[in-house]
Structures are given as C-alpha cells and as structure tokens.
GROMACS .gro file of C-alpha atoms in nm:
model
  385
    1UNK     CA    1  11.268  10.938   6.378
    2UNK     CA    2  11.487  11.182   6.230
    3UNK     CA    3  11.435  11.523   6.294
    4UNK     CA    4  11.354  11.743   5.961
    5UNK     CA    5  11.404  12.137   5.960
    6UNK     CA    6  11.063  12.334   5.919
    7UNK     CA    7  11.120  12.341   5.549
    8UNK     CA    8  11.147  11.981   5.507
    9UNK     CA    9  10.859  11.927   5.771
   10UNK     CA   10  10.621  12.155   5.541
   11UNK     CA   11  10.764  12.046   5.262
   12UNK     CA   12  10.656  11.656   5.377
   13UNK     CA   13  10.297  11.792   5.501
   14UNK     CA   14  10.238  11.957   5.127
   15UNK     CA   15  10.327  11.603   4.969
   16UNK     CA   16  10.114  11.453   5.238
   17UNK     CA   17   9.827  11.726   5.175
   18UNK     CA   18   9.839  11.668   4.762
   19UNK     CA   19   9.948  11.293   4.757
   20UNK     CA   20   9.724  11.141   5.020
   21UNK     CA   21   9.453  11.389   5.224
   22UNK     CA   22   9.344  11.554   4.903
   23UNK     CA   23   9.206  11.235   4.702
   24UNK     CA   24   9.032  11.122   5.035
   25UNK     CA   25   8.873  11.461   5.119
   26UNK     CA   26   8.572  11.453   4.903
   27UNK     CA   27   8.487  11.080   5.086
   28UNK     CA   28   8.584  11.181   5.470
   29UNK     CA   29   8.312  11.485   5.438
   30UNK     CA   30   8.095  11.244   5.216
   31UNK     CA   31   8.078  10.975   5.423
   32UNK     CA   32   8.186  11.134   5.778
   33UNK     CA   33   8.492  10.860   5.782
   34UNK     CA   34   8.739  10.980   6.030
   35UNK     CA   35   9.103  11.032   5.798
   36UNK     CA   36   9.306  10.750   5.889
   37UNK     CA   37   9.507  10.764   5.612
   38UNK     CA   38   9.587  11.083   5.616
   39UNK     CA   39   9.668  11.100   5.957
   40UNK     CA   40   9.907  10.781   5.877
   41UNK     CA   41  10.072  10.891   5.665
   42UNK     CA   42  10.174  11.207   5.843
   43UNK     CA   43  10.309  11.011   6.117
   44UNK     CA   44  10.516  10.783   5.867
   45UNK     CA   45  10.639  11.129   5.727
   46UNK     CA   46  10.780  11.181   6.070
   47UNK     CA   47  10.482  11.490   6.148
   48UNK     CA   48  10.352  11.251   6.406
   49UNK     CA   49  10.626  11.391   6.693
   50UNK     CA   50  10.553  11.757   6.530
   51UNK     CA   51  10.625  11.947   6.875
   52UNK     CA   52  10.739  11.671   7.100
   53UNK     CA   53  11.047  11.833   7.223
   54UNK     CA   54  11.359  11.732   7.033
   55UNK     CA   55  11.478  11.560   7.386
   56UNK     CA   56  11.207  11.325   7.401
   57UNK     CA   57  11.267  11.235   7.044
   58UNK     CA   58  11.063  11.459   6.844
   59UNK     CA   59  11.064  11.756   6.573
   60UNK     CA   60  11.095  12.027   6.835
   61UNK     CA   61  10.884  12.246   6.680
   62UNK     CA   62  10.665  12.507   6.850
   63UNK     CA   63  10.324  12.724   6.750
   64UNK     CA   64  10.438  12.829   6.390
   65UNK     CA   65  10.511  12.495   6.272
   66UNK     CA   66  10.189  12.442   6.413
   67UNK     CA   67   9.997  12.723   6.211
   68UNK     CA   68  10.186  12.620   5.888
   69UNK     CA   69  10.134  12.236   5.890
   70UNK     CA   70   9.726  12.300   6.000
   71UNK     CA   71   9.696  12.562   5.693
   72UNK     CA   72   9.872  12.305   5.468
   73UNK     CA   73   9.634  12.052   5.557
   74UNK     CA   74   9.357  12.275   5.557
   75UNK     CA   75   9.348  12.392   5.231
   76UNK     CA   76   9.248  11.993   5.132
   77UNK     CA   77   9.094  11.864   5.421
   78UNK     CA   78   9.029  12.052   5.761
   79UNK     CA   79   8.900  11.727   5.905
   80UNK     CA   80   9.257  11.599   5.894
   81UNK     CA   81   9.391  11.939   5.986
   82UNK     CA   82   9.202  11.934   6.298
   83UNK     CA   83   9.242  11.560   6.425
   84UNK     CA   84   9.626  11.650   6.326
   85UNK     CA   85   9.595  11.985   6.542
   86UNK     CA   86   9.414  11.818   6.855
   87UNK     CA   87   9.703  11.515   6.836
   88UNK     CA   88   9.954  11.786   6.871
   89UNK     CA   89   9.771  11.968   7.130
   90UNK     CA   90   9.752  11.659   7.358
   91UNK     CA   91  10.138  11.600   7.288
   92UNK     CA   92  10.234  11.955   7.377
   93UNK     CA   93  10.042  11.934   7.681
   94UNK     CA   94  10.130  11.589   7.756
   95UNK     CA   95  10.523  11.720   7.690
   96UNK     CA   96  10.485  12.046   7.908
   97UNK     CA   97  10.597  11.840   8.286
   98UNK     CA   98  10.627  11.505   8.130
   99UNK     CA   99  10.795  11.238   8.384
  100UNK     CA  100  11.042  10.984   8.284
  101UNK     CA  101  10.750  10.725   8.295
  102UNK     CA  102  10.509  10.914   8.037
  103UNK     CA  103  10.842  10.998   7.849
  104UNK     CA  104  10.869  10.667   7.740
  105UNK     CA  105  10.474  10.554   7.781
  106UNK     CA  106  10.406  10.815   7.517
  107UNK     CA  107  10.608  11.086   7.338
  108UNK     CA  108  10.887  10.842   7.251
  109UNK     CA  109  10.608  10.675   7.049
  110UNK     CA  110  10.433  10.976   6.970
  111UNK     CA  111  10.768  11.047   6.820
  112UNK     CA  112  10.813  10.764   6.638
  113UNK     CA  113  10.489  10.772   6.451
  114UNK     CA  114  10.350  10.497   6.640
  115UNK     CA  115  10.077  10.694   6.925
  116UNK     CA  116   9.827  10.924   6.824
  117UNK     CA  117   9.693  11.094   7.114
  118UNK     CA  118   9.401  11.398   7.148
  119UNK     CA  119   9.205  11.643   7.399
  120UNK     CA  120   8.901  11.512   7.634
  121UNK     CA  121   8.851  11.860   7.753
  122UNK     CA  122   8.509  12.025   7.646
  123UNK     CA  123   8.157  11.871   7.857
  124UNK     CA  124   7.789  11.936   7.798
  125UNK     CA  125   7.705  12.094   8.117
  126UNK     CA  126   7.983  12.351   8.076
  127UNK     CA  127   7.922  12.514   7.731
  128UNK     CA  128   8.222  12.684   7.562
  129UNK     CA  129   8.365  12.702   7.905
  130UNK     CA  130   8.580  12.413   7.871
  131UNK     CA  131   8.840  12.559   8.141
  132UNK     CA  132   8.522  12.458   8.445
  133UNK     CA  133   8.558  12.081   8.388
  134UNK     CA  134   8.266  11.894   8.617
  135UNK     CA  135   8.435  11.505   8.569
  136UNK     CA  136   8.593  11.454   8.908
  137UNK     CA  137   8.876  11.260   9.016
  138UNK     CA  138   8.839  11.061   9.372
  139UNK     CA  139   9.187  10.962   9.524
  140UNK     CA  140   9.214  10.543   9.556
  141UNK     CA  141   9.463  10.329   9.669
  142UNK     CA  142   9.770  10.384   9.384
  143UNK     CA  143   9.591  10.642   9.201
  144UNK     CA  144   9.219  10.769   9.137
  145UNK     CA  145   8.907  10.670   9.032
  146UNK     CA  146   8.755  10.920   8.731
  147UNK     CA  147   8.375  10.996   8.681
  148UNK     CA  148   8.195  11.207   8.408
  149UNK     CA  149   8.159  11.262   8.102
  150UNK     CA  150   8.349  11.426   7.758
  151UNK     CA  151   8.174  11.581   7.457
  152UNK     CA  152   8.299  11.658   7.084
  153UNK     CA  153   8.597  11.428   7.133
  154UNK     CA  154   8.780  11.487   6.856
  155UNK     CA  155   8.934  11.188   6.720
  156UNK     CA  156   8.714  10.976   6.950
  157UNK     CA  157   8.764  10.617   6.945
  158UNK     CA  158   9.073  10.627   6.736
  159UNK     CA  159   9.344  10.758   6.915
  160UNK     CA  160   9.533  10.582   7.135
  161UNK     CA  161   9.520  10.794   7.460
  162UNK     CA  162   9.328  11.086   7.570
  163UNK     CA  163   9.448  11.374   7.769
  164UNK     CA  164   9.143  11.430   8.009
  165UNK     CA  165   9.092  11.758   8.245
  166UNK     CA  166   8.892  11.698   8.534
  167UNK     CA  167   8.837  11.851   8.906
  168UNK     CA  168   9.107  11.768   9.134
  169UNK     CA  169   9.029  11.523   9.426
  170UNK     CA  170   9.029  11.753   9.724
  171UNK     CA  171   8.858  12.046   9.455
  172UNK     CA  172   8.859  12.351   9.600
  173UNK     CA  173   8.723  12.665   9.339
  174UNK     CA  174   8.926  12.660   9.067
  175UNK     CA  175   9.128  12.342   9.098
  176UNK     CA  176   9.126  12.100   8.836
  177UNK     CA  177   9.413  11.849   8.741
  178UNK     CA  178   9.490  11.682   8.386
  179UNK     CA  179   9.526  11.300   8.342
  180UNK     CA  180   9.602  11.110   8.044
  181UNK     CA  181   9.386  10.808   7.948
  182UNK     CA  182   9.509  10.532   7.731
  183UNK     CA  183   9.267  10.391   7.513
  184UNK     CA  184   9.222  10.062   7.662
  185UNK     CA  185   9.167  10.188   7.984
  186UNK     CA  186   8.899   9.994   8.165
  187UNK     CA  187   8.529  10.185   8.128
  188UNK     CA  188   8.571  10.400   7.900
  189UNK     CA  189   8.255  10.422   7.675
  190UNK     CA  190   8.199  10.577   7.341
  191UNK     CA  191   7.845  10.758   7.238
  192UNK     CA  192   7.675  10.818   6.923
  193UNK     CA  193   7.861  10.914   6.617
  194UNK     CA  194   7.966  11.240   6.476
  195UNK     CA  195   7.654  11.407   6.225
  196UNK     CA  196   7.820  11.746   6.236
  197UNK     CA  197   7.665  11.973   5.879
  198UNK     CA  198   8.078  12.035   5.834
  199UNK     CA  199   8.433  11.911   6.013
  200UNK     CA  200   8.257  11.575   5.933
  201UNK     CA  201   8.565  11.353   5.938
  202UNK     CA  202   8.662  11.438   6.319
  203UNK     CA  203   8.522  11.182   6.496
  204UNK     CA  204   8.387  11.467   6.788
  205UNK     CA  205   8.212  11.181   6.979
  206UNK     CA  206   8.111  11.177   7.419
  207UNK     CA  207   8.338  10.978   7.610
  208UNK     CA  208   8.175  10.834   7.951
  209UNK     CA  209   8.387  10.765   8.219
  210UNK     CA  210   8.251  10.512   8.462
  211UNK     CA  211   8.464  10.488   8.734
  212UNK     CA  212   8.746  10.476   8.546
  213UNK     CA  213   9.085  10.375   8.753
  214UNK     CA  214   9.361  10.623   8.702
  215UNK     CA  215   9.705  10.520   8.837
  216UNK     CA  216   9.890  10.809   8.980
  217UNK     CA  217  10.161  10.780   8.717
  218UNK     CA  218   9.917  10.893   8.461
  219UNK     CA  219   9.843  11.271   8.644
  220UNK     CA  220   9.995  11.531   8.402
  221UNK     CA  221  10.208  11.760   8.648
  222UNK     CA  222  10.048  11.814   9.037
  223UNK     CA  223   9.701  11.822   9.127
  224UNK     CA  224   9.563  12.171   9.060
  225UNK     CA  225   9.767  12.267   8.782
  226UNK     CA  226   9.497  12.209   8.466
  227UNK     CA  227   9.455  12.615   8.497
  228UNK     CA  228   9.838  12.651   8.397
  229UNK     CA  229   9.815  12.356   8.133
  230UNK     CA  230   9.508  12.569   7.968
  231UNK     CA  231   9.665  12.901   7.965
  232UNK     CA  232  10.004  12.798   7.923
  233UNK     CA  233  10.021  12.521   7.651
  234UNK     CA  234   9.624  12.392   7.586
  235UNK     CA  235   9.499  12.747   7.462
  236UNK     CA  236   9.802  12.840   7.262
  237UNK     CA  237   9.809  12.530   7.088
  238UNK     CA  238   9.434  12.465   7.083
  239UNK     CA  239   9.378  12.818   6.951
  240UNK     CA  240   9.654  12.781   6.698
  241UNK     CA  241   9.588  12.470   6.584
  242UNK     CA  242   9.254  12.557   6.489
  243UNK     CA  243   9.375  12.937   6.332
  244UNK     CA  244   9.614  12.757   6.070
  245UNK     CA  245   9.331  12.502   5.957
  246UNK     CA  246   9.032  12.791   5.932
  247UNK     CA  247   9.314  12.993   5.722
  248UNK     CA  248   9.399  12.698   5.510
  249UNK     CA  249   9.019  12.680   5.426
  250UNK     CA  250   9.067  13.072   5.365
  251UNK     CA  251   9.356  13.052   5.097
  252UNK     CA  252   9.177  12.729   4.913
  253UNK     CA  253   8.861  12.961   4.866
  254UNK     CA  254   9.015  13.230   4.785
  255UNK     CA  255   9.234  13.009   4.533
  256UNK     CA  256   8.892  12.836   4.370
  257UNK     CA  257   8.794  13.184   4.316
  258UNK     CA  258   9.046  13.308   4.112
  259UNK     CA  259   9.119  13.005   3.922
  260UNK     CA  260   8.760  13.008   3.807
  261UNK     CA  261   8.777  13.367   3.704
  262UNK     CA  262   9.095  13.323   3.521
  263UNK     CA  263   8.965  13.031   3.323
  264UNK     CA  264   8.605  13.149   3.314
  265UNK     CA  265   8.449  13.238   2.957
  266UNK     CA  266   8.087  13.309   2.844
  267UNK     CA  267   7.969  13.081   2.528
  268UNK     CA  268   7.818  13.401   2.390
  269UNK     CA  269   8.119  13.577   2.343
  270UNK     CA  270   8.202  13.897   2.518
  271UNK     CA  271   8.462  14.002   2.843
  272UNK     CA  272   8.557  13.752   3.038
  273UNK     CA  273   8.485  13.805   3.394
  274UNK     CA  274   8.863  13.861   3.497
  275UNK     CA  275   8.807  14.138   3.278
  276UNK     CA  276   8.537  14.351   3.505
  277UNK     CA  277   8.673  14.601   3.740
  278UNK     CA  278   8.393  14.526   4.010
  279UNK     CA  279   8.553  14.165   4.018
  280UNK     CA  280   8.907  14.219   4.036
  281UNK     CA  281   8.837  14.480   4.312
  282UNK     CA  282   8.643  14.175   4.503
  283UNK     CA  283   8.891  13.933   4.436
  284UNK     CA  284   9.186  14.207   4.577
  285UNK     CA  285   9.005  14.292   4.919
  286UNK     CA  286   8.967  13.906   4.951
  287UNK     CA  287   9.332  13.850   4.915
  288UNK     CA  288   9.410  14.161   5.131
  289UNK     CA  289   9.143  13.992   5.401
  290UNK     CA  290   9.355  13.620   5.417
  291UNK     CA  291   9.717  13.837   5.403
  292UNK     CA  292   9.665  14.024   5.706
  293UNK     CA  293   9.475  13.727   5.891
  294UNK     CA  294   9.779  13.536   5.783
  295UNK     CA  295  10.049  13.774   5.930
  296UNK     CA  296   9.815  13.796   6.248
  297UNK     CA  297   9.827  13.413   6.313
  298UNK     CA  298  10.221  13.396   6.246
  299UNK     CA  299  10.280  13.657   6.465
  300UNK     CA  300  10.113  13.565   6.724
  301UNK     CA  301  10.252  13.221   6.678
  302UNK     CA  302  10.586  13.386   6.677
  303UNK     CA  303  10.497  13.537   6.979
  304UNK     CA  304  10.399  13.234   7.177
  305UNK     CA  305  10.678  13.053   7.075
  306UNK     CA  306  10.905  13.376   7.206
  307UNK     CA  307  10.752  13.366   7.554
  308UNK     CA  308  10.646  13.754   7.503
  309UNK     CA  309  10.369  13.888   7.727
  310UNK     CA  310  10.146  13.953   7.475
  311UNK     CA  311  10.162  13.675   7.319
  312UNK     CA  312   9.788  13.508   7.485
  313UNK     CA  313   9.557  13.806   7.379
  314UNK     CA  314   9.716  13.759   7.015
  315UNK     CA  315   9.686  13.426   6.956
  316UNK     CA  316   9.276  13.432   7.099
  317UNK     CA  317   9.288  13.782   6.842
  318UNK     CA  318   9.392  13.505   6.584
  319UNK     CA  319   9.153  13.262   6.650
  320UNK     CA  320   8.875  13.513   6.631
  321UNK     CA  321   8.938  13.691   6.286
  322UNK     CA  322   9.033  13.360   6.099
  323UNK     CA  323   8.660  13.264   6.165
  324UNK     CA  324   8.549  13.607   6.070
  325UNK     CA  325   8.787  13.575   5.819
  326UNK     CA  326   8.708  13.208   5.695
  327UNK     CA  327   8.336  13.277   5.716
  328UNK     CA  328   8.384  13.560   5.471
  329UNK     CA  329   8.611  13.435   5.218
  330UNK     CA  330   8.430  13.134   5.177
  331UNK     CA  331   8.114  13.275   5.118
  332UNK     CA  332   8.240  13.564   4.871
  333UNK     CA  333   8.404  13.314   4.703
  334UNK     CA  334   8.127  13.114   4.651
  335UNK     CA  335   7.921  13.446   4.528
  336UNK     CA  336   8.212  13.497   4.220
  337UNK     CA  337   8.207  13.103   4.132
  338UNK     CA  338   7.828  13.130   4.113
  339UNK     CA  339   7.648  12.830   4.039
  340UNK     CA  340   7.919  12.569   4.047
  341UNK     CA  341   8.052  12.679   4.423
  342UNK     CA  342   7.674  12.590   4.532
  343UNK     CA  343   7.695  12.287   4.378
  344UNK     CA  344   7.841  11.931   4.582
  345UNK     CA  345   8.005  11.824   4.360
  346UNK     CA  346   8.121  12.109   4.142
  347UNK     CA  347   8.353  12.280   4.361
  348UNK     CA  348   8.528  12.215   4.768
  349UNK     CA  349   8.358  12.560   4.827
  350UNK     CA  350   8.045  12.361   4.907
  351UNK     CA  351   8.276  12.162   5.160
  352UNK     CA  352   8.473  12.462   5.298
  353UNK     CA  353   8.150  12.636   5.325
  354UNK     CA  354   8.007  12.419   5.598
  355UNK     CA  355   8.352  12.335   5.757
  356UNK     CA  356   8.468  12.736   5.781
  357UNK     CA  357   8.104  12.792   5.989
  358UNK     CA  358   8.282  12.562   6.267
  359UNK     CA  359   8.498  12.818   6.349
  360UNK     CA  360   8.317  13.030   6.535
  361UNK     CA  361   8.137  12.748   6.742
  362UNK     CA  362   8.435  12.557   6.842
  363UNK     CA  363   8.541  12.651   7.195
  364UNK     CA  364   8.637  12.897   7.291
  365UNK     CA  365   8.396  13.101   7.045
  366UNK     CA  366   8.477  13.432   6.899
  367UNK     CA  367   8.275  13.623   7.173
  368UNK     CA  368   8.464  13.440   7.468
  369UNK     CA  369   8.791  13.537   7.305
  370UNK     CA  370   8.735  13.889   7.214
  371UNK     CA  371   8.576  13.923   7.579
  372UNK     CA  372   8.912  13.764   7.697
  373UNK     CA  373   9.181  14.017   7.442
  374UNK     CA  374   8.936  14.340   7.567
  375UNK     CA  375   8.972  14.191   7.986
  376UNK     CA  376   9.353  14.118   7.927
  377UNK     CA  377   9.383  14.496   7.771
  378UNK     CA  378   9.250  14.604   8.082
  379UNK     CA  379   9.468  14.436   8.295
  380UNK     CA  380   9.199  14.207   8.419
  381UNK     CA  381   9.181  13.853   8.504
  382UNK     CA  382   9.084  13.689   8.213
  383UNK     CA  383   8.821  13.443   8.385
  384UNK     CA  384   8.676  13.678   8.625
  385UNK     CA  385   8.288  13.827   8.645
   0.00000   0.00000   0.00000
C-alpha cells in the first residue's frame, strides 16, 4: 500500500466521508446495519493500515491522524467513525511488541487493506472498569486455553481478529495479559444483536469464549503486560479515537445550525432569525465551545504522539469535555433548528442527538476520567483506592 502524507490521508477520509459513509448513514442508524461499506472503502483508500508503523507496511501515523480521520468520519456517520477507531486501536496495540509471526499474520494485511481487526476488552461483571478483565487464560500444551466472556464488542462478528485482554495464567493481583483472536478461532460464540437508542451501526455484541485454544504465538508481548498495553497504547488510542468521532458529531451540529439560520425565513415576512442578536450570541458561544474542545483533543494528541509526561491526564481531559461538549452542542443545536432538528427525518440532529449521549457511557466514563486527571495531578496512582 503506498504510504500517503496526513494531507492526502484526510484528504482520502473526506472523499470517503462525502462519497460513500454519508449516503449510507441515514440506513446504518435506521436499520442498525453495521457500515461495511464504509469501512471498505477506507481500507481500499489505503486508511485501513492508518497507524501500523511504516515498517510493518503501514501509514505510520500516530494519535492526531487518529483524532482527524475519527472527526472526519464523524461528522457523517459516528458508527463508522467508531468501528474505524476500535480497528485502529486493536492495530496500535497489536503493533506496540509485535513479533515477526503476528507481523506478517496481521499488520502486513492490516496494511494492505485486507484485515480488519477490533478490541474484546470491556465485560459485564466489571462495569466501566475494563482495565480488571475476569476471562482467564489457563496454560496448555503449545499455548492456553481462554474462558469468559466479552461485552459491547464493537465490530462483533465482522472483523477478522479480536484483540482480547484477559487474566494471566499464574494471575497474581493485577496481572492480566493480551491475546489476539482470529475470527475463526474454534468456540468463539456471538450473542444477541446490538439495540443501542444511538451508535446503532457498531455491531457492540458479547463474545463467549468456551475454552477457546490460544497458541502461544498469539500472546501480545509477555504475560502480565495488559496494564502497560492499557496505559500505554489502548487508552491513548481508545480515548482518542472516540474524542475525534464525539467532536465530528460536534462540528456537524453546530454546522446544521447555522446553515438553517442562514437560510431560514418566516412566510410572514419580518427579520430573519440570523438577524436576532440573542441567536448569533448562541450560535458564537457554540462555536467558541467545539474550538477550544478541538484544540484540547489535538493537543493532547500532539502530546501523546510526543511521548510528554502529561500527555495521559490530557488525552482522558479530552475524552471527558468532547462528551460534555457533544452533549451540549447537539442539543442547543437542536433548540435553534426547532421543529425540524426533532424531527427523523428532517435533520441528522435527531441522529447525532442519540449517538453524542454515548459519549459519556462508553468506558471509561467522564467520572472515571476526571477521577483519573484530578489522582494523576496529585501524583497518585491512577488505579488506586
């Protein structure tokens, strides 16, 4: 695949975004279908290897690519912005200690377009908490055997391998391991559907694993090291990921609202709305609220992608004002469109409206993160009591 500078990589997601995701979003959220065409045709645009490192044979691209492609994406469809995000979340992570053997397993055709891969991380029993994984691993003869179970899935049943944390074998407190799972692994079995009220296109579906065999080859780094994977590369990326697809559903709102102001006119006659003070004001706080959330998730993107110290407590700081952020837009938005932004068909605010509410809900929540920025502040562990 040949590698593309950012420009040309954002450049082919905005094509992508306007030519493909866009006619398809109204029918993903309609009909919950996860976006395979979108999703296609960003890998045949050569997004698919997004930040699989340039030696393996990908874009070599890091946490503000990241930001930019999700907010592309999300300003049409944050379905496809987040089963894009999670695919490059499991390929980071997958990337981070790769072997020769899962170098050519999976980011050479990760790279190529040809392997879309995803996060088995969150469970039922462990809430938001998705760092205390209760799936075990049991060492067997050439590898391990894997038991438990994986909820909201993203991209369940569609991608082709699953990046899976899980206690190690000899667990002590605070040991867990990472393994990746290729979808035609034996026992693997898929639960339910996704009936989420907004993201509806995911595919966030529970994974069993019944004593699933694991060859050794397939354990990302050593046993024990899932704590550096999600502190490291899963929670920058995860938390990233998700920032540039809640802002994307930011700037579309706050776009829908001032289109319809600007072409808004009463059949009586009269002022147009874009003409009354109280309405530009709104309109210019709402832009000021997506700017600054904006510079907040680039910098801290910046800053992840620098190695800076800092960098952790301001991408979770990201993550938790783009919902605030999100949340509000959308909903002031919705209040200057008036009756066609509360309408299904009339306007994606209806859409954004339920997909923006996601953001505080998907792990790790707002609380959890601002809990973790105020801890790390403080020079305190960022998991303890």
């Amino acid at each position: 695949m040949k590698r593309l500078s950012l420009g040309e990589l954002l450049g082919a997601a905005d094509q992508v975004a306007r030519e493909v995701v866009a006619p398809e979003a109204s029918r993903v959220d309609g009909e919950g279908r996860w976006p395979e065409t979108g999703l296609r045709a960003l890998q045949a645009a050569g997004l698919g290897g997004l930040v699989v490192p340039s030696a393996f044979g990908g874009q070599g691209q890091g946490l503000v690519a990241l930001a930019r492609t999700c907010e592309v994406l999300g300003r049409v469809c944050a379905s496809t912005a987040i089963c894009f995000g999670m695919h490059c979340v499991g390929s980071a992570v997958i990337a981070a200690k790769a072997t020769p053997l899962q170098q050519r397993t999976f980011l050479e055709p990760i790279a190529e377009g040809e392997h879309l891969t995803t996060l088995a991380l969150s469970e039922s029993g462990t809430g938001a908490h998705f760092y205390l994984p209760q799936t075990r691993l049991t060492a067997v003869p050439g590898g391990y055997r894997l038991e438990g179970a994986k909820s909201f899935v993203t991209n369940g049943g569609h991608a082709d391998s699953y990046v899976v944390s899980t206690l190690a074998s000899a667990a002590r407190p605070g040991d867990f391991s990472c393994v990746i799972l290729p979808a035609q692994a034996g026992n693997l079995a898929w639960e339910g559907s996704w009936e989420g009220i907004g993201m509806r296109g995911n595919s966030a579906r529970t994974l069993r694993l019944q004593d699933v065999f694991v060859p050794a080859t397939h354990l990302l780094g050593q046993e024990g090291d899932e704590i550096w994977y999600v502190f490291n590369v899963v929670a920058p990326y995860f938390l990233i990921a998700m920032a540039g697809t809640y802002l994307g559903i930011a700037s579309s709102a706050l776009e829908e609202a001032t289109a319809h102001l600007k072409r808004r006119h009463y059949g009586h006659g009269g002022a147009p709305p874009s003409s009354q003070a109280v309405l530009q004001h709104r309109l210019g706080t709402l832009w000021a609220v997506v700017e600054r959330t904006r510079l907040l998730i680039h910098s801290a993107a910046a800053r992840g992608d620098q190695g800076e110290a800092t960098a952790l407590a301001a991408l979770c700081s990201a993550k938790a004002e783009v919902a605030d952020c999100a949340v509000h837009v959308v909903n002031e938005a919705m209040t200057l469109v008036g009756g066609r932004g509360y309408s299904e068909s009339g306007s994606p605010l209806f859409r954004h409206l339920r997909d923006a509410r996601a953001a505080h809900v998907m792990s790790p929540t707002t609380d959890i993160l601002r809990t973790w920025v105020g801890r790390a502040l403080l020079d305190l562990p960022l998991l303890g009591e």
